[in-house]
Short mmCIF file of C-alpha atoms in Angstrom, two decimals:
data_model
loop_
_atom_site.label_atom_id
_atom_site.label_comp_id
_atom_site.label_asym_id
_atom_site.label_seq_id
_atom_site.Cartn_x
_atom_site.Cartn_y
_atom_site.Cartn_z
CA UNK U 1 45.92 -86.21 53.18
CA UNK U 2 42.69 -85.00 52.71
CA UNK U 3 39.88 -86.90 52.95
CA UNK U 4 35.83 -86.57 52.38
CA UNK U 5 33.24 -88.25 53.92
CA UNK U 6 29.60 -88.63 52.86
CA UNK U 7 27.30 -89.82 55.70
CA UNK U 8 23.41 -89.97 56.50
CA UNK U 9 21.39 -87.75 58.85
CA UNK U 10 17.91 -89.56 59.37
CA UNK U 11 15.86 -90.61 62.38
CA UNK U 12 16.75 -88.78 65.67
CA UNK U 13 19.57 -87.07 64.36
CA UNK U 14 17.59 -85.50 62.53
CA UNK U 15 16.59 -83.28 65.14
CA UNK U 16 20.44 -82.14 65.94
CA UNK U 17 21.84 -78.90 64.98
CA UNK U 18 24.96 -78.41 62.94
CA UNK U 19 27.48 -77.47 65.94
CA UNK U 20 26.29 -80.69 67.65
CA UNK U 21 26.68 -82.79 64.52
CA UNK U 22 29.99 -81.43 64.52
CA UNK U 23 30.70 -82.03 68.32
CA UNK U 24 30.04 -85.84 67.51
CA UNK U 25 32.03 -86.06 64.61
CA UNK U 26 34.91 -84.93 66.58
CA UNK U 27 34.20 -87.68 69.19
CA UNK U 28 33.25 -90.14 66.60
CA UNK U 29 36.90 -89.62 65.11
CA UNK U 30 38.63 -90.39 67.86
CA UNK U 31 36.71 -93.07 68.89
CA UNK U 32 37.44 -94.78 65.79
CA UNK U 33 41.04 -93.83 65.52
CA UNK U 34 41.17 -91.68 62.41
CA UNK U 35 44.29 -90.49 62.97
CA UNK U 36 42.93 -86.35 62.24
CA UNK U 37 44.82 -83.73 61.63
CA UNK U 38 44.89 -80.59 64.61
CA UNK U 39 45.44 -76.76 63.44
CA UNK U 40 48.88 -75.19 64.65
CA UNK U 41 48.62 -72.56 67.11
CA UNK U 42 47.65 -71.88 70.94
CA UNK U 43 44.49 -73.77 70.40
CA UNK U 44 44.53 -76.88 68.13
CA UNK U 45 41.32 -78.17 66.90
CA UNK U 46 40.56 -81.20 64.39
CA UNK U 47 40.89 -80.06 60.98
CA UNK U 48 37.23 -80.85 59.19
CA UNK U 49 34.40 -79.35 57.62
CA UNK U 50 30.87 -79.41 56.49
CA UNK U 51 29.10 -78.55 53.08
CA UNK U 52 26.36 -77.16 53.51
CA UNK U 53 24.44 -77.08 57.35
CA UNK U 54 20.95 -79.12 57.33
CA UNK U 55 17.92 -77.34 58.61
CA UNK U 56 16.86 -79.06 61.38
CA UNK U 57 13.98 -81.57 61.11
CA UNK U 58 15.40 -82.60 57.78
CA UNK U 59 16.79 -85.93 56.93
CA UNK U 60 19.58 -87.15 54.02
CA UNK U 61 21.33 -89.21 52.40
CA UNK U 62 23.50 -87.13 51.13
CA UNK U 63 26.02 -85.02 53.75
CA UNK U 64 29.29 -84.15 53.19
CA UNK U 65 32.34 -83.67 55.76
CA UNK U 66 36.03 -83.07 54.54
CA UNK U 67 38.53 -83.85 57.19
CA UNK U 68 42.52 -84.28 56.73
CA UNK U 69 44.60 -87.23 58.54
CA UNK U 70 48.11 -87.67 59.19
CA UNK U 71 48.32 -91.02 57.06
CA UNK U 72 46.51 -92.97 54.96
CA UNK U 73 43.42 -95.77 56.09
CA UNK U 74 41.68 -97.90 53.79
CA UNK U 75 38.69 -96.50 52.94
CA UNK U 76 36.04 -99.61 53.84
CA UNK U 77 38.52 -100.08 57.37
CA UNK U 78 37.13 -96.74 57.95
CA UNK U 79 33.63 -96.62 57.25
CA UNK U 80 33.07 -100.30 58.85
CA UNK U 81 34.77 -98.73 62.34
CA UNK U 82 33.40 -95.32 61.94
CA UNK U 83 30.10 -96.84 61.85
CA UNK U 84 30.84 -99.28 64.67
CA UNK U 85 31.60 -96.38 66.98
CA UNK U 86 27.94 -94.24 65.28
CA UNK U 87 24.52 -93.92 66.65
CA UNK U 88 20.97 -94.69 65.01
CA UNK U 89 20.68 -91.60 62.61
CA UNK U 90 24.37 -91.57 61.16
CA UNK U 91 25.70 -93.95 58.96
CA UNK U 92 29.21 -93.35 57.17
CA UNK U 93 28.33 -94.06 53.02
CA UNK U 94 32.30 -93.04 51.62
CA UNK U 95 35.49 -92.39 52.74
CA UNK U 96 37.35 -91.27 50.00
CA UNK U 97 40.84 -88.95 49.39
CA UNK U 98 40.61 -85.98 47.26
CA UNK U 99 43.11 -85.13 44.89
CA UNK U 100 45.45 -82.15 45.22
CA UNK U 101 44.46 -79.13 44.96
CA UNK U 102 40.76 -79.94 45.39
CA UNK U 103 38.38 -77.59 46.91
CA UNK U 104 36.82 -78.30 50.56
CA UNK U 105 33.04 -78.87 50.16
CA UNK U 106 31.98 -76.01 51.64
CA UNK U 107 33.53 -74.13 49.17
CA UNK U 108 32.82 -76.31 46.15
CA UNK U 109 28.94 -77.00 46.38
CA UNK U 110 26.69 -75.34 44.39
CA UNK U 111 23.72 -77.23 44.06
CA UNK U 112 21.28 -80.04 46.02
CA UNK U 113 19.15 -82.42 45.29
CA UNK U 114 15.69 -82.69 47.53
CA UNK U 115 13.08 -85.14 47.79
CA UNK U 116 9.84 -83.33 49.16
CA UNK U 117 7.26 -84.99 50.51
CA UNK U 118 4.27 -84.93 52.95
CA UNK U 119 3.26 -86.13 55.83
CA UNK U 120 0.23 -87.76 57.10
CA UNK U 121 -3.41 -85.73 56.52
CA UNK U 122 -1.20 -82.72 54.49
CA UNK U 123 -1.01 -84.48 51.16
CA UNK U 124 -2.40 -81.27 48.53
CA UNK U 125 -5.67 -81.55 46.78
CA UNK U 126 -3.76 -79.73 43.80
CA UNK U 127 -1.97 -81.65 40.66
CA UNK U 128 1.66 -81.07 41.75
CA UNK U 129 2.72 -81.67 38.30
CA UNK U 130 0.22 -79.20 36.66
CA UNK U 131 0.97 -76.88 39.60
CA UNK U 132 4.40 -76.92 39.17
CA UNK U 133 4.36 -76.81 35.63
CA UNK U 134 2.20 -73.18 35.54
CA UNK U 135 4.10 -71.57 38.42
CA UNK U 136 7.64 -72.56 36.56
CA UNK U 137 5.95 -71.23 32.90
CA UNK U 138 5.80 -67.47 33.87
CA UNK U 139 8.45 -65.10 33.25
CA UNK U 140 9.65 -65.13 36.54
CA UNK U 141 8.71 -66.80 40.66
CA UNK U 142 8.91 -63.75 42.72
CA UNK U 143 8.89 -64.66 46.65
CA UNK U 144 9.46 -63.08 49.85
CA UNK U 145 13.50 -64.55 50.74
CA UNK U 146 14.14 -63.80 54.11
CA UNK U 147 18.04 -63.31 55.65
CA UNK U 148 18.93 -62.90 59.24
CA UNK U 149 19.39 -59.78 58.47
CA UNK U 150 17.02 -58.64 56.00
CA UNK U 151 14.52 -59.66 53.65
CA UNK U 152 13.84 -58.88 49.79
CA UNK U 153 11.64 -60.04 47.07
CA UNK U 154 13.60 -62.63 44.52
CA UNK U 155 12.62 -65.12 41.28
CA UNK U 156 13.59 -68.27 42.53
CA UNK U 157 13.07 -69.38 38.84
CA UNK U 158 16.51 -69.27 38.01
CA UNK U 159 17.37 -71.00 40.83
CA UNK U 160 15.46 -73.75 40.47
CA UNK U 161 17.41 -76.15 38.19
CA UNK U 162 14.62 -78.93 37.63
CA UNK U 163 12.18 -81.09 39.54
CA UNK U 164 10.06 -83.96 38.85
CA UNK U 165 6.82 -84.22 40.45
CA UNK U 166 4.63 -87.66 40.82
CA UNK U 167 1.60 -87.66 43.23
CA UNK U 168 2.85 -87.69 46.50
CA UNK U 169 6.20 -86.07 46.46
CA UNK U 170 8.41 -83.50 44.52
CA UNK U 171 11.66 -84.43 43.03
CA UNK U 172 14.12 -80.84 42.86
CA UNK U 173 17.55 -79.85 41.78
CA UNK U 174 17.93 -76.57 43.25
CA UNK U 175 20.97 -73.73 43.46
CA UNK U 176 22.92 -74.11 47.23
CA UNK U 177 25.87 -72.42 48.43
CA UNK U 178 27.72 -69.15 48.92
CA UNK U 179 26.62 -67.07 45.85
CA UNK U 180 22.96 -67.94 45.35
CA UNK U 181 21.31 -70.44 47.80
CA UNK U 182 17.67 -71.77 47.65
CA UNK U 183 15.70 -73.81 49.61
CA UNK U 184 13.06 -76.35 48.95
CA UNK U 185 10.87 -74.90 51.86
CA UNK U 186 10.92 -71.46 49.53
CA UNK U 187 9.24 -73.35 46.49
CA UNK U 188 7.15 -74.97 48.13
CA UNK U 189 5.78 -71.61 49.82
CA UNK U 190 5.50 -70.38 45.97
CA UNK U 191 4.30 -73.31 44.72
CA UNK U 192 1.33 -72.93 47.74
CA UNK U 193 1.06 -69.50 46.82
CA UNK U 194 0.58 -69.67 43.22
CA UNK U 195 -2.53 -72.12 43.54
CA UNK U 196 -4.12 -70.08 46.25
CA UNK U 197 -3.34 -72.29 49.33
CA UNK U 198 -1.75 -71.71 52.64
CA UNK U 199 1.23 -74.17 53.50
CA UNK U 200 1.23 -75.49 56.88
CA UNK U 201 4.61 -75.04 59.00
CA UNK U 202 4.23 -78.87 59.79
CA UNK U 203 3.19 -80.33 56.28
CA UNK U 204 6.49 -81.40 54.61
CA UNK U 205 8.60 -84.00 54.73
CA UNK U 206 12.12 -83.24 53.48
CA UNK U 207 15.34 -85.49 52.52
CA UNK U 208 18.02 -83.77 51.07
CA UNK U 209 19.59 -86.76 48.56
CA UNK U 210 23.06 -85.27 47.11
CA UNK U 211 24.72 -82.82 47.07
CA UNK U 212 27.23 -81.28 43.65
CA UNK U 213 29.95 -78.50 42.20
CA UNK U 214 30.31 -76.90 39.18
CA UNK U 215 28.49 -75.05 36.99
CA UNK U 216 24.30 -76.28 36.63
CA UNK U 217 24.69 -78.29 33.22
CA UNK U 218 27.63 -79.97 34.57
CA UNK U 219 27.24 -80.71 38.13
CA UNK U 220 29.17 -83.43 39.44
CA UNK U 221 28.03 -84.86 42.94
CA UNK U 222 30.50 -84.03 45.79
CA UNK U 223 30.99 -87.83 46.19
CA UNK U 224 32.44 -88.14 42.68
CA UNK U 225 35.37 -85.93 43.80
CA UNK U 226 37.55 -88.50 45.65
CA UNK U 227 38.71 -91.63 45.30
CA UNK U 228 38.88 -94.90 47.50
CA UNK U 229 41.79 -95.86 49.42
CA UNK U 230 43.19 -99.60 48.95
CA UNK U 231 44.77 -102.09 52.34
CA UNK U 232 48.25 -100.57 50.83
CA UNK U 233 47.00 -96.51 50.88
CA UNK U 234 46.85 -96.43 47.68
CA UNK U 235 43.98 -94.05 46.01
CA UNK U 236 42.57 -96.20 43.17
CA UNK U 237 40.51 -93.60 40.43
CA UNK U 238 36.55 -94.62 40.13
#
């Protein structure tokens, strides 16, 4: 059965990289008694993985981790012990089965949501909303995207599905995944840019909130994929 799991990455944690978020989920497992699924082979490992890695220094709400057991467990039996086992920074949200056939997240997700605030002393003098509204009304948002190995000039415009912006924080739906991948660090650096200001390494505050598939006018969130797991292991459709 195969199962995803949508968990929080906040506080401390937020400071861990993806291979040791990964290292604790395989302990976490255990320690709860998921009953996992191992790959065949000379070297079995647990059978999971993740959407999309988080940069480090970043918190959310919204992670994704697709695992498969070898039978069914209510879905609230395993979030309450899954948490039990957890540390301060990780807190299990779902635990839900996905249906056959269903692609694994990494595969699937194609677009984020991202709160982007400030911290303390780096709040902009600049409107964001009239700043955000004149970069995103020219043709096109041309910025420097680097690669590990390479780097090329590319409008971000597309890419940038929508955002809301209030005083003291951006709202932004942006384009993640395999084929074309943004982040919010990128539009902020144009955003900066385009009113004539340098952005500080240190200055922003980011939360990543969801994360969704499908094509961007009709993205469904990764959580909305699965479906809870009753006390008889039944999946019941919500």
């Amino acid at each position: 059965m195969k199962i995803r799991v949508r968990f929080t990455k906040s506080g401390p944690m937020k400071f861990i990289g993806h291979l040791d978020v990964m290292h604790f989920f395989q302990q976490l497992l255990r320690r709860s008694g998921i009953p996992i699924a191992y790959s065949t082979g000379m070297s079995p490992h647990q059978i999971m993985s993740f959407a999309l890695p988080l940069g480090i220094g970043l918190e959310s709400v919204g992670e994704y981790m697709d695992i498969e057991i070898n039978e069914a467990v209510p879905s609230l039996q395993a979030v309450e012990c899954m948490n039990r086992h957890s540390v301060e920074g990780i807190e299990i949200l779902s635990f839900k089965a996905l249906p056959e056939g269903a692609l694994n997240a990494m595969a699937s997700v194609t677009a984020a949501d991202y709160e982007v605030g400030f911290r303390e002393g780096f709040l902009p003098s600049f409107d964001l909303s009239a700043a955000m509204t004149g970069l995103f009304e020219r043709d096109s948002v041309t910025v420097l995207k680097k690669t590990k190995k390479s780097e090329k000039e590319t409008d971000i415009k597309p890419l940038v599905y929508s955002f809301e912006a209030f005083k003291d924080r951006l709202l932004l739906k942006l384009s993640c995944g395999s084929v074309d991948n943004i982040k919010p660090e990128l539009v902020m650096k144009a955003l900066y840019g385009y009113h004539g200001t340098e952005l500080c390494d240190y200055a922003l505050r980011i939360k990543r909130l969801d994360m969704y598939t499908g094509e961007r006018d009709e993205l469904k969130s990764l959580d909305s994929i699965g479906s809870d797991i009753d006390d008889q292991g039944d999946n019941n459709r919500v």
